[in-house]
mmCIF file of C-alpha atoms in Angstrom:
data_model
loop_
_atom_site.group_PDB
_atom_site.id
_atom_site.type_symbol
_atom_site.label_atom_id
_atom_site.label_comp_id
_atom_site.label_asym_id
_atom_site.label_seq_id
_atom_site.Cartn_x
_atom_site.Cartn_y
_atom_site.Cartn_z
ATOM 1 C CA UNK E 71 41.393 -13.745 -21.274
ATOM 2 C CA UNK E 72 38.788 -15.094 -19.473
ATOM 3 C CA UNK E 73 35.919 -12.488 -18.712
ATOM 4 C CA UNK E 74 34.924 -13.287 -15.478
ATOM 5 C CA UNK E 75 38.451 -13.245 -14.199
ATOM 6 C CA UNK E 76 38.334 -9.832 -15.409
ATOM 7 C CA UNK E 77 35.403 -8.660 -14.229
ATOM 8 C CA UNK E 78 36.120 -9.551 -10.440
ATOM 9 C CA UNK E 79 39.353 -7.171 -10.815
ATOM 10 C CA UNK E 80 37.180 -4.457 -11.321
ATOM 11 C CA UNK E 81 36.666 -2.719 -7.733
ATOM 12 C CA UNK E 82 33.149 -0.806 -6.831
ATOM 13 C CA UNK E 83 33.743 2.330 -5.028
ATOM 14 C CA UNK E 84 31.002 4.505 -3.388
ATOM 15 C CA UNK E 85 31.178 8.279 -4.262
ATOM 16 C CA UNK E 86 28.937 11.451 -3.056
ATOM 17 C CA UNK E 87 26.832 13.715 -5.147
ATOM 18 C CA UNK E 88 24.490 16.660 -4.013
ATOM 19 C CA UNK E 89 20.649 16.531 -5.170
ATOM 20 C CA UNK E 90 19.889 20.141 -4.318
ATOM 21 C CA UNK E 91 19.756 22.582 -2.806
ATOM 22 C CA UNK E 92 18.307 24.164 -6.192
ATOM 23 C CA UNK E 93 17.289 20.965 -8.009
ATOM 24 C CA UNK E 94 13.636 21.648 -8.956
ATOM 25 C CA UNK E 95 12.881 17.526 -7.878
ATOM 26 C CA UNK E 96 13.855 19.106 -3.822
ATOM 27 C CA UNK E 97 10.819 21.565 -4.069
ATOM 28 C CA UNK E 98 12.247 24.019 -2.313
ATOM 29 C CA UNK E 99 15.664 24.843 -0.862
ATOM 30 C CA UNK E 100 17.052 20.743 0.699
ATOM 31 C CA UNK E 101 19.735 19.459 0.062
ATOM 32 C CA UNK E 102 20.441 15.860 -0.341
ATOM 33 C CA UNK E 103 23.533 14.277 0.118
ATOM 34 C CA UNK E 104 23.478 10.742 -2.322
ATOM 35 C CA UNK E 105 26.241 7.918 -1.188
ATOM 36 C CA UNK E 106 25.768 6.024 -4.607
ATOM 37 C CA UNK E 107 27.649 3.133 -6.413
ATOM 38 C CA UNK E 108 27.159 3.617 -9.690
ATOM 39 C CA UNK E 109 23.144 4.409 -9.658
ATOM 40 C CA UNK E 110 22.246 2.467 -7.025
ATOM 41 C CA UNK E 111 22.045 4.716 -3.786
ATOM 42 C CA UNK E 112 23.490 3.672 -0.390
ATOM 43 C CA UNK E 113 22.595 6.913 1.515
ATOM 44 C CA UNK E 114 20.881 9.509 1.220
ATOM 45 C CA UNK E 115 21.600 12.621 3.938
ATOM 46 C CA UNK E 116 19.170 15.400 4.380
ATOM 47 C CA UNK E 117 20.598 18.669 4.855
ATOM 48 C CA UNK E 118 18.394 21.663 6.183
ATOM 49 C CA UNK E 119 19.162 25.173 7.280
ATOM 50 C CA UNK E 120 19.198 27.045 3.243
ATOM 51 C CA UNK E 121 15.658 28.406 4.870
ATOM 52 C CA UNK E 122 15.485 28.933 8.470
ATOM 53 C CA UNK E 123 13.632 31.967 9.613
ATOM 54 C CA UNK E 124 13.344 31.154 13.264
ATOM 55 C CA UNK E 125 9.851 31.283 13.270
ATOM 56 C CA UNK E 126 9.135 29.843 16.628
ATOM 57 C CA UNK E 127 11.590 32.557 18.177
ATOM 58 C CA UNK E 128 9.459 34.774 16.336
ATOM 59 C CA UNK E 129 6.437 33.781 17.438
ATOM 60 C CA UNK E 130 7.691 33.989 21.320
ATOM 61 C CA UNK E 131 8.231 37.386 20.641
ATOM 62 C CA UNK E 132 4.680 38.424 19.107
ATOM 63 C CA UNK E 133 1.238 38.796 20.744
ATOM 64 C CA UNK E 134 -1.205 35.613 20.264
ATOM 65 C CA UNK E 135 -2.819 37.761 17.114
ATOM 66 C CA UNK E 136 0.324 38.653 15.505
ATOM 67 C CA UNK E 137 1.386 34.955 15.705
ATOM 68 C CA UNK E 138 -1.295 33.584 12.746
ATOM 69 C CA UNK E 139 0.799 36.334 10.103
ATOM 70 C CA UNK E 140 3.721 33.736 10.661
ATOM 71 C CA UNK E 141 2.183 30.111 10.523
ATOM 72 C CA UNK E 142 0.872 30.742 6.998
ATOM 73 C CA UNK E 143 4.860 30.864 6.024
ATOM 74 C CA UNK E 144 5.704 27.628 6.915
ATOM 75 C CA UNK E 145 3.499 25.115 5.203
ATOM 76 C CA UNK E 146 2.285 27.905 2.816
ATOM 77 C CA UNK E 147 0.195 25.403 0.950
ATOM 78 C CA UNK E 148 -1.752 24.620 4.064
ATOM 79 C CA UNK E 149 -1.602 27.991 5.256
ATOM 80 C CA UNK E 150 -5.450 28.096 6.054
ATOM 81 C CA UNK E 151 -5.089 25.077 8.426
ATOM 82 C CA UNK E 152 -1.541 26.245 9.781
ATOM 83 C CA UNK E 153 -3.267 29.448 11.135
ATOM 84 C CA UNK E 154 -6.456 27.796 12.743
ATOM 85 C CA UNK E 155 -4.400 25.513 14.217
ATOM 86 C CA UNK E 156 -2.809 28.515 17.022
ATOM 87 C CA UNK E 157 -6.562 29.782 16.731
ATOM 88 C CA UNK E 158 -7.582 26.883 18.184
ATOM 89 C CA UNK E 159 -4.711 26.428 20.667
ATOM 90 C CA UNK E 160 -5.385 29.749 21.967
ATOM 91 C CA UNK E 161 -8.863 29.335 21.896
ATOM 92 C CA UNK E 162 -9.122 26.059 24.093
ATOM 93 C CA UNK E 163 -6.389 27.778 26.489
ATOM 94 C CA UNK E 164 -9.176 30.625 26.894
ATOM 95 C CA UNK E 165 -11.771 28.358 27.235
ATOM 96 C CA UNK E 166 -13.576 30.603 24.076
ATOM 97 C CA UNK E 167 -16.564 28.739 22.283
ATOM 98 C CA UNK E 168 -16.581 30.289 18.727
ATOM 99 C CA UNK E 169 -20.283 30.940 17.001
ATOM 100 C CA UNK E 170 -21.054 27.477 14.904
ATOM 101 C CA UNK E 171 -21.122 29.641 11.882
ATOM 102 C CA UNK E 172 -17.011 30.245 12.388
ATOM 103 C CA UNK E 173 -16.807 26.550 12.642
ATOM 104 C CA UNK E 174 -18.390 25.681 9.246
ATOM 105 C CA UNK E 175 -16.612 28.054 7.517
ATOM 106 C CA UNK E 176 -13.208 27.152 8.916
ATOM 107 C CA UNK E 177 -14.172 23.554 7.699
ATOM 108 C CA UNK E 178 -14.832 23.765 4.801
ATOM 109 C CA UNK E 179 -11.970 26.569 3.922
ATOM 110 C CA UNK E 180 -10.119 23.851 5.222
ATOM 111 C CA UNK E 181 -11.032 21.249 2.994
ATOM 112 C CA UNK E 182 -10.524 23.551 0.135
ATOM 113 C CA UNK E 183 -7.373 24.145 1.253
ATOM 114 C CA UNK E 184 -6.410 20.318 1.486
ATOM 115 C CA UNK E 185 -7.504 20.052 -2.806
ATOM 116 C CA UNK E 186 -5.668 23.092 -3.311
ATOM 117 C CA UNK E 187 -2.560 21.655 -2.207
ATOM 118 C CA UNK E 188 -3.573 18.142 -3.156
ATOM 119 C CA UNK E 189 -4.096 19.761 -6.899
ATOM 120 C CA UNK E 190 -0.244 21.456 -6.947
ATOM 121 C CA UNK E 191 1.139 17.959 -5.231
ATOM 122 C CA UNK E 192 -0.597 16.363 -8.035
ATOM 123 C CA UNK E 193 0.863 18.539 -10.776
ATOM 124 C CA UNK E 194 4.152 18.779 -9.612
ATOM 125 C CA UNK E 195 3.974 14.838 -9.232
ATOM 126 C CA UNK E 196 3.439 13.780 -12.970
ATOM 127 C CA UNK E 197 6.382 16.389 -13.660
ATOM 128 C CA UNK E 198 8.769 15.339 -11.862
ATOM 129 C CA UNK E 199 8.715 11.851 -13.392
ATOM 130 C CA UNK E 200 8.177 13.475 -16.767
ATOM 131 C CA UNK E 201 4.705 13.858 -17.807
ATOM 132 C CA UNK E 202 4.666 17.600 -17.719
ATOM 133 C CA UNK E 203 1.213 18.129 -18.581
ATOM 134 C CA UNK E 204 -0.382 17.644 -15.450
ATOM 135 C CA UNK E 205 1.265 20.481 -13.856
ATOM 136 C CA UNK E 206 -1.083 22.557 -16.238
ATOM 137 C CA UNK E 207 -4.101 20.669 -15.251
ATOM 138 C CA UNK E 208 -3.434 20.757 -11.324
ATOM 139 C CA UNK E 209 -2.549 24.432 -11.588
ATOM 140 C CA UNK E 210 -5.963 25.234 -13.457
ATOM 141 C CA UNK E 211 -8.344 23.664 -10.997
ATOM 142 C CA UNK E 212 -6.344 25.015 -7.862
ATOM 143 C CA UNK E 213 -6.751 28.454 -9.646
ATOM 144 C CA UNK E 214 -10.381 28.203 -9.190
ATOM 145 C CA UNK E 215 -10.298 27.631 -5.463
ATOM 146 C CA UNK E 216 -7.224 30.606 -5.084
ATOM 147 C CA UNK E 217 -9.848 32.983 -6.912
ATOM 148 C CA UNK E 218 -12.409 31.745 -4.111
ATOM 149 C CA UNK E 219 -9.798 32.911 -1.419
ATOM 150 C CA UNK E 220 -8.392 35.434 -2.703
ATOM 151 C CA UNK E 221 -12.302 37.046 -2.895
ATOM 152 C CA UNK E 222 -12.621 35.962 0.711
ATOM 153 C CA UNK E 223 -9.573 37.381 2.350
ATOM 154 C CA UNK E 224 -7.462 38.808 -0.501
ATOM 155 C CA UNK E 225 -4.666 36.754 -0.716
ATOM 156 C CA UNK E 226 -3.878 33.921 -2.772
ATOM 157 C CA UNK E 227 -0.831 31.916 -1.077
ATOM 158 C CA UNK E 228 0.066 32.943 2.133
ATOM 159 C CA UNK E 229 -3.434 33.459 3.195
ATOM 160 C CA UNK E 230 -4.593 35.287 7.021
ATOM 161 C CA UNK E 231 -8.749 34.464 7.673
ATOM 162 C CA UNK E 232 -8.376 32.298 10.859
ATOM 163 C CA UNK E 233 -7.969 34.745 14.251
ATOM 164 C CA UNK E 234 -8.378 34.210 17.559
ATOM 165 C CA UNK E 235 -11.715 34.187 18.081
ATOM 166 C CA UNK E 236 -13.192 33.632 14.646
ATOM 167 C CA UNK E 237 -12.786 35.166 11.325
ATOM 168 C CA UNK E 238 -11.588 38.240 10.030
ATOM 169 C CA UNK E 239 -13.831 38.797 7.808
ATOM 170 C CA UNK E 240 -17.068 37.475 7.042
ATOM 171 C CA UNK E 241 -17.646 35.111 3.783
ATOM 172 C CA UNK E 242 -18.132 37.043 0.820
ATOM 173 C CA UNK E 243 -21.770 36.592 -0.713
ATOM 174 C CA UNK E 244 -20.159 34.862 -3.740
ATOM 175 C CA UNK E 245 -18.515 32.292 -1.499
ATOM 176 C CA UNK E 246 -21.138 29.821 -1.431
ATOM 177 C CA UNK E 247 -21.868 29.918 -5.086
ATOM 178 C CA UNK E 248 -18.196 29.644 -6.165
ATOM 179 C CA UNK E 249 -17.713 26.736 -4.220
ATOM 180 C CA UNK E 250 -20.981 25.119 -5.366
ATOM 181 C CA UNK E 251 -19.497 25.998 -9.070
ATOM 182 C CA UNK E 252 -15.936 24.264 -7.833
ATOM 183 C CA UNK E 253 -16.989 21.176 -6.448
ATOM 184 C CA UNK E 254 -19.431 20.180 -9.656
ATOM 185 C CA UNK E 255 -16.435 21.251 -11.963
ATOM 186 C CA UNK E 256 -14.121 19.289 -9.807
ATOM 187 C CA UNK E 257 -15.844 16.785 -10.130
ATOM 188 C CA UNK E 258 -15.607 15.864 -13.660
ATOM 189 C CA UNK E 259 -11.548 16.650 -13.559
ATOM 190 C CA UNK E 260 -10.448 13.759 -10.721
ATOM 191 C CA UNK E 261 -11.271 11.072 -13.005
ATOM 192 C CA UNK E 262 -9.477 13.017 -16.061
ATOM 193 C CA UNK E 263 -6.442 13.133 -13.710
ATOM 194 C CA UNK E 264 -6.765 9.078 -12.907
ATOM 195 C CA UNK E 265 -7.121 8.806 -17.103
ATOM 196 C CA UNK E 266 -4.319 11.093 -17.534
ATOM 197 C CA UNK E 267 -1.610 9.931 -14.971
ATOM 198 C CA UNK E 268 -3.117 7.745 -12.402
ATOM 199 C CA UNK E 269 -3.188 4.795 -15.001
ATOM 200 C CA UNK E 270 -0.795 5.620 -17.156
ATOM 201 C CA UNK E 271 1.113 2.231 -17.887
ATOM 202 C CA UNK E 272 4.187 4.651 -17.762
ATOM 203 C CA UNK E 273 3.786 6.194 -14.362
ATOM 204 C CA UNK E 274 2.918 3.193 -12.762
ATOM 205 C CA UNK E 275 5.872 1.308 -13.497
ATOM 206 C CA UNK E 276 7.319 3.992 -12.380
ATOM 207 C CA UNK E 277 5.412 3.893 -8.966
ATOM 208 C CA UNK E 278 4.750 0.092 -8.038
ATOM 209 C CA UNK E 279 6.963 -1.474 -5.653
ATOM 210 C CA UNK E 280 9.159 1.504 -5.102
ATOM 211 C CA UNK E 281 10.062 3.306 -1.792
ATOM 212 C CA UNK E 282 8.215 0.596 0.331
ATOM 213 C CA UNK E 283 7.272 1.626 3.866
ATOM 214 C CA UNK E 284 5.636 -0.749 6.319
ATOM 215 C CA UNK E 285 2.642 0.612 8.443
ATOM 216 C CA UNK E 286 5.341 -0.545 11.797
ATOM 217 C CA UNK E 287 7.948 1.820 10.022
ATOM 218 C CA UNK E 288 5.732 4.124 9.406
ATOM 219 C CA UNK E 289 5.046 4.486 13.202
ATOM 220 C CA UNK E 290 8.008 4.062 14.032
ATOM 221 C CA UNK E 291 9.371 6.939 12.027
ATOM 222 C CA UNK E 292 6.309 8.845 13.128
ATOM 223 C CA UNK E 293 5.087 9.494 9.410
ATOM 224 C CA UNK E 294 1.631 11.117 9.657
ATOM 225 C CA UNK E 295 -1.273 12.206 6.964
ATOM 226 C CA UNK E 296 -1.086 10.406 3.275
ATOM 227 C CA UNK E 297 2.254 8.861 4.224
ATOM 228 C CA UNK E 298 1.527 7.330 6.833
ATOM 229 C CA UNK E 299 -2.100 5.891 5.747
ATOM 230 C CA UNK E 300 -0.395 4.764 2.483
ATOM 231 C CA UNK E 301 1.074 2.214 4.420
ATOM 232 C CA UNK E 302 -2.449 1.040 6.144
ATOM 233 C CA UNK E 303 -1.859 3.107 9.563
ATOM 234 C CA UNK E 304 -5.143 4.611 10.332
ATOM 235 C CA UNK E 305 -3.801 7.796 12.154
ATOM 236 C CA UNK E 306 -6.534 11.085 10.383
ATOM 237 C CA UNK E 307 -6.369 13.757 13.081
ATOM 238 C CA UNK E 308 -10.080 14.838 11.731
ATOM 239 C CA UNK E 309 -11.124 11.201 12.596
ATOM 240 C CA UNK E 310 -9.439 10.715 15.885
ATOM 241 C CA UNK E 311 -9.401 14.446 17.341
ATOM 242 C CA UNK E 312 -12.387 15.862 15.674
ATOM 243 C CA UNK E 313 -12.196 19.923 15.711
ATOM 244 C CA UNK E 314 -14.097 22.750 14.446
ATOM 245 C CA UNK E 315 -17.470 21.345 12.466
ATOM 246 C CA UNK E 316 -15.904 18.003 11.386
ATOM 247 C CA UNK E 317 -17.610 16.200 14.036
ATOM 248 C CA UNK E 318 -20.972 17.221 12.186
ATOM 249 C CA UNK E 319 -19.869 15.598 8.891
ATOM 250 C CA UNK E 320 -19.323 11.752 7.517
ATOM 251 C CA UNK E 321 -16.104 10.866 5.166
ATOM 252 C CA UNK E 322 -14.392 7.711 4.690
ATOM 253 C CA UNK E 323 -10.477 7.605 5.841
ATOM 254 C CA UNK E 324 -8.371 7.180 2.885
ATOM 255 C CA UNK E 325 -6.249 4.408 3.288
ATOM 256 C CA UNK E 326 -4.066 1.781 1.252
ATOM 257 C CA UNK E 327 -1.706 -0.993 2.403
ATOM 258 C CA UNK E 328 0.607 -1.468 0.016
ATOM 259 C CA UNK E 329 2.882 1.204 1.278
ATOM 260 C CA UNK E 330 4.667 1.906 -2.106
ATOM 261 C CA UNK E 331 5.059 4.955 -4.140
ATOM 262 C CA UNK E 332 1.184 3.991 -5.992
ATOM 263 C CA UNK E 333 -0.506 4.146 -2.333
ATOM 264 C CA UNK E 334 0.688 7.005 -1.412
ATOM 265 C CA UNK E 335 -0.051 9.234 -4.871
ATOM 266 C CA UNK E 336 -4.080 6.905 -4.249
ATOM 267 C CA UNK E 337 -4.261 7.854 -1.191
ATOM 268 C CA UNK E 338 -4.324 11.365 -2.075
ATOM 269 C CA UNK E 339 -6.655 11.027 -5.078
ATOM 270 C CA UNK E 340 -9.191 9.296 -2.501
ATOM 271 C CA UNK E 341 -8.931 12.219 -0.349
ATOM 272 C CA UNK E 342 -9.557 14.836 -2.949
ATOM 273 C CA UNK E 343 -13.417 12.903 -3.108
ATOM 274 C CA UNK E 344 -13.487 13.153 0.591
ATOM 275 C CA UNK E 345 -13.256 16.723 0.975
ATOM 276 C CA UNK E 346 -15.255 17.477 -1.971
ATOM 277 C CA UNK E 347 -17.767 15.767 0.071
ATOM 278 C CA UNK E 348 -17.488 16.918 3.310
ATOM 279 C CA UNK E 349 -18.044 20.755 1.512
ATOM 280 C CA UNK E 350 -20.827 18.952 -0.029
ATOM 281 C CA UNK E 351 -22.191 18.599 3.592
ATOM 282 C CA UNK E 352 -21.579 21.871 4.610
ATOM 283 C CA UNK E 353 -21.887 24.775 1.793
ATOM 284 C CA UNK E 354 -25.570 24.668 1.999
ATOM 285 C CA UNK E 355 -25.727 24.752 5.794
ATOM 286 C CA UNK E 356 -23.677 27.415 6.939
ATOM 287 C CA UNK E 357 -25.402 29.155 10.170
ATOM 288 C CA UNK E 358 -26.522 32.628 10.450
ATOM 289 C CA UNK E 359 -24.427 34.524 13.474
ATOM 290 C CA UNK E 360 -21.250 36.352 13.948
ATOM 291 C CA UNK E 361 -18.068 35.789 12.354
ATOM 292 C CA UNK E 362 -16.368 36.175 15.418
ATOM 293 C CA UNK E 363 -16.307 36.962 19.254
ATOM 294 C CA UNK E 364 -15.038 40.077 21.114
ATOM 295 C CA UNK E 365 -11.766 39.214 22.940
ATOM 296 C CA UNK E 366 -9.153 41.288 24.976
ATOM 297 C CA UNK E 367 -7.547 43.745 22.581
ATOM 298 C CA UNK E 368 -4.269 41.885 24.382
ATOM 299 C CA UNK E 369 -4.929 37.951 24.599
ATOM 300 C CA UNK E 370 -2.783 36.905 27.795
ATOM 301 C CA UNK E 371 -3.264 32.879 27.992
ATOM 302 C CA UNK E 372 -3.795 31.687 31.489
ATOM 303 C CA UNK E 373 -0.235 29.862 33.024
ATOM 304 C CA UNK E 374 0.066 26.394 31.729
ATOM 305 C CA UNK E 375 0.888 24.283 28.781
ATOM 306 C CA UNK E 376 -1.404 23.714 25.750
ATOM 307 C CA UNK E 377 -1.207 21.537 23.113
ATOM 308 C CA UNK E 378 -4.085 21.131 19.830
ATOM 309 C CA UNK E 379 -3.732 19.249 16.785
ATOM 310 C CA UNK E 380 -4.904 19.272 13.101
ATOM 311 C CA UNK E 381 -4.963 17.394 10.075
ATOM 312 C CA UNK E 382 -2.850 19.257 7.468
ATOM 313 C CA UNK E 383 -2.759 18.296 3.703
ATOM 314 C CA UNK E 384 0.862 17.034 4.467
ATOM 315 C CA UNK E 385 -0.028 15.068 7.809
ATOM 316 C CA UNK E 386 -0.441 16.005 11.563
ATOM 317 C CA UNK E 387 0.253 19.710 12.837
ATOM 318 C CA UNK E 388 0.512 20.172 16.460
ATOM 319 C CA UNK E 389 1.113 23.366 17.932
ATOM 320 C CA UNK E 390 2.516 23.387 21.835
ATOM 321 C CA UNK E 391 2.430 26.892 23.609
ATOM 322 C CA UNK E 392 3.544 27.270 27.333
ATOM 323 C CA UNK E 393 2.346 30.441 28.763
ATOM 324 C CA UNK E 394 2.983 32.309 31.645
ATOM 325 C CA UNK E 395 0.478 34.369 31.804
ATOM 326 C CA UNK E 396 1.689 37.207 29.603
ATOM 327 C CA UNK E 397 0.548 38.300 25.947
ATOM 328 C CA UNK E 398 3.142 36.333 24.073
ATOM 329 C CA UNK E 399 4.048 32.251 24.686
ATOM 330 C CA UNK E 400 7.081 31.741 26.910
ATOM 331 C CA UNK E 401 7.667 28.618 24.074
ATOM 332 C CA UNK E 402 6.096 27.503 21.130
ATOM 333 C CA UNK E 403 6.593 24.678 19.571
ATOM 334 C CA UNK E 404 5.166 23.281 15.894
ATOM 335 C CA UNK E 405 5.175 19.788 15.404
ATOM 336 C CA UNK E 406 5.201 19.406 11.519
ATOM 337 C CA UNK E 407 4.579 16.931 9.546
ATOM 338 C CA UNK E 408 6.886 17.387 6.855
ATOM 339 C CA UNK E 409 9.883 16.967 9.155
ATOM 340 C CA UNK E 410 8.999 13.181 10.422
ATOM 341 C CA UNK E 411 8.029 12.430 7.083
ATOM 342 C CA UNK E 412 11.432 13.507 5.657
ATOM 343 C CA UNK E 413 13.451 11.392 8.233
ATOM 344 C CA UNK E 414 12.084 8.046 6.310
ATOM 345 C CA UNK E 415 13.437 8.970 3.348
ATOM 346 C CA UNK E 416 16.677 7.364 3.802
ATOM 347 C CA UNK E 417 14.830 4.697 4.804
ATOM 348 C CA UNK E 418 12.576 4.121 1.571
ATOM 349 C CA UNK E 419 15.441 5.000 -0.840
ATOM 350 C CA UNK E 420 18.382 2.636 0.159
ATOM 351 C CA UNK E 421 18.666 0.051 -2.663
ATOM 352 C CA UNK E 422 17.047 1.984 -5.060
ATOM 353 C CA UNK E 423 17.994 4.235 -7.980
ATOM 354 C CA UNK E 424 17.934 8.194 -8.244
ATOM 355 C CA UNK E 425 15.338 7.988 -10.578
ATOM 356 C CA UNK E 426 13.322 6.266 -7.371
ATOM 357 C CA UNK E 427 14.482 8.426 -5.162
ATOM 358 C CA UNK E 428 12.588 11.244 -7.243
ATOM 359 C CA UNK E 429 9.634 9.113 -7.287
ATOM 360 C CA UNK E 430 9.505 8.627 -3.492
ATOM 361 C CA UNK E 431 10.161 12.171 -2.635
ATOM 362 C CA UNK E 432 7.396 13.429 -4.758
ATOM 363 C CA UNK E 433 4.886 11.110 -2.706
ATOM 364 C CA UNK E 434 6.219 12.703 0.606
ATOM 365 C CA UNK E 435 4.272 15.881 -0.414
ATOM 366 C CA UNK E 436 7.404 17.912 1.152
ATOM 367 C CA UNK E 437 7.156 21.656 1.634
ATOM 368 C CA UNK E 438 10.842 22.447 2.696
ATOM 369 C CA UNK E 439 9.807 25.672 4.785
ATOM 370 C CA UNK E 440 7.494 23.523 6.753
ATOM 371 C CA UNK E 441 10.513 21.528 7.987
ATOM 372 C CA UNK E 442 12.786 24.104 7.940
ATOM 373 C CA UNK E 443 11.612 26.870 9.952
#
């Protein structure tokens, strides 16, 4: 029998299998639904809802102060930026000029906050295409900076400093000598993470040439932060809307143009140098002053709409409030990153295999209860 003639008998049919919502390559509670043939994918569906809190409903209800106890819960490894990101909103909206001193510190918490999550992304990253010992390294440097906060405000994940205003508290005395201590340690560890995993022959084979997004799709799809500048679209929010003491500081923009799987994960090493030096910058010029300003004991924003945005570790956070004048926001809406940058996955995946498909969504960086909220 001739085996061709055979072989063109055989018919190709597409079935459906779930990915999620409690497979540990999701990150969280999504749910993916796969149209495959054989291993090559055809779809690939997004499913949210496993972990909506109604936050923004939430937030409507609450006063301005209560509002920052909320925003930590959503992109919880950005939770630092998340909260001075309404601080800032409701700041501008008041027309309140925080001490220079609040600004420093909020910049360079920030920053810490960005390796923090860049350390845990990192980790999680080498894991999920099998090298598992990088989740032990990322998780031991992003201890050191979760000791530093959890000094500072006493909390170690979902984390409230940032308040409308200023700071809670002030720094602790230690604060400038721990991060001193983190940033020469850190240091010596990004280039054992490039020799570990960044050119592993292994991993980059792995990485090269798959999930492909142009810099016009990346617009297009409105990607934002690593994702986005992975694919050569210059789009930093601390470049282009400088806030709190950023505009006082020099870094480079990370950015790559291959827009693969390998320029994404770079692009995130690059910025790891970046904020180690823009602390570098700051931690020995931190002004004297107050930690904060007096404001109402009930914040009422003046009638309007107000809109700020930041520069999370996952991409652009914008935060809309529409007041009418009373102590809590008639709406409020959060633009996250995460959820734009999920919308391309479909887009990056098609053709590929599932093994790609875990490879691609590890470079999105996705933190489900940021999209989900």
């Amino acid at each position: 029998m001739d085996t061709n003639s055979a072989n063109s008998n055989l018919k190709s049919e597409d079935y459906f299998i779930n990915m999620g919502p409690q497979h540990p390559a999701t990150h969280g509670v999504l749910r993916l639904l796969l149209t495959i043939d054989g291993e090559i994918i055809k779809k690939v569906e997004p499913d949210l809802g496993y972990i909506h809190r109604s936050i923004e409903k939430m937030c409507e209800r609450d006063s301005y102060q209560q509002i920052v106890h909320l925003t930590d819960r959503m992109d919880y490894l950005s939770s630092h930026i998340n909260n001075e990101a309404v601080c800032l909103t409701v700041e501008n909206a008041l027309e309140l000029e925080v001490p220079e001193r609040v600004k420093v510190i909020r910049t360079i918490i920030g920053e810490l906050t960005r390796i923090a999550s860049h350390c845990l992304w990192w980790g999680v990253m080498g894991m999920d295409v099998g090298a598992l010992t990088t989740y032990f390294y990322g998780f031991r440097d992003r201890e050191m900076i979760n000791d530093i906060f959890e000094e500072t405000c006493g909390a170690r994940l979902t984390m409230n400093y940032n308040i409308p205003g200023g700071l809670m508290f002030d720094i602790h005395p230690n604060f400038v000598k721990r991060t001193k201590d983190f940033v020469a340690h850190f240091k010596t560890k990004i280039p054992e993470y490039d020799k570990l995993l960044t050119n592993n022959v292994i991993f980059q084979k792995r990485m090269k040439g798959v999930g492909i997004l142009s810099k016009e799709d990346a617009i297009s799809f409105g990607a934002s932060g690593p994702v986005a500048r992975g694919s050569g679209y210059s789009c930093d929010v601390r470049k282009y809307h400088s806030y709190s003491a950023l505009d006082k500081v020099t870094f480079n923009e990370a950015l790559k143009s291959d827009g693969d799987s390998l320029a994404r994960y770079e692009v995130r090493i690059q910025e790891m140098w970046e904020s180690l030096s823009i602390i570098e910058q700051l931690i020995d010029n931190i002004p004297e002053g107050e930690h904060k300003i007096a404001t109402n004991a009930v914040i009422k924003l003046p009638k309007g709409e107000f809109y700020q945005k930041v520069e999370t570790a996952r991409g652009e956070l914008g935060v809309f409030i529409h007041s009418t004048g009373t102590k809590n926001p008639y709406r409020l809406k959060f633009r996250s990153p995460g959820f734009s940058n999920l919308s391309l996955l479909n887009h990056i995946a098609v053709g590929g295999k599932i093994g790609d498909l875990v490879a691609s969504m590890a470079t999105l960086d996705l933190v489900i209860p940021d999209i989900d909220r």
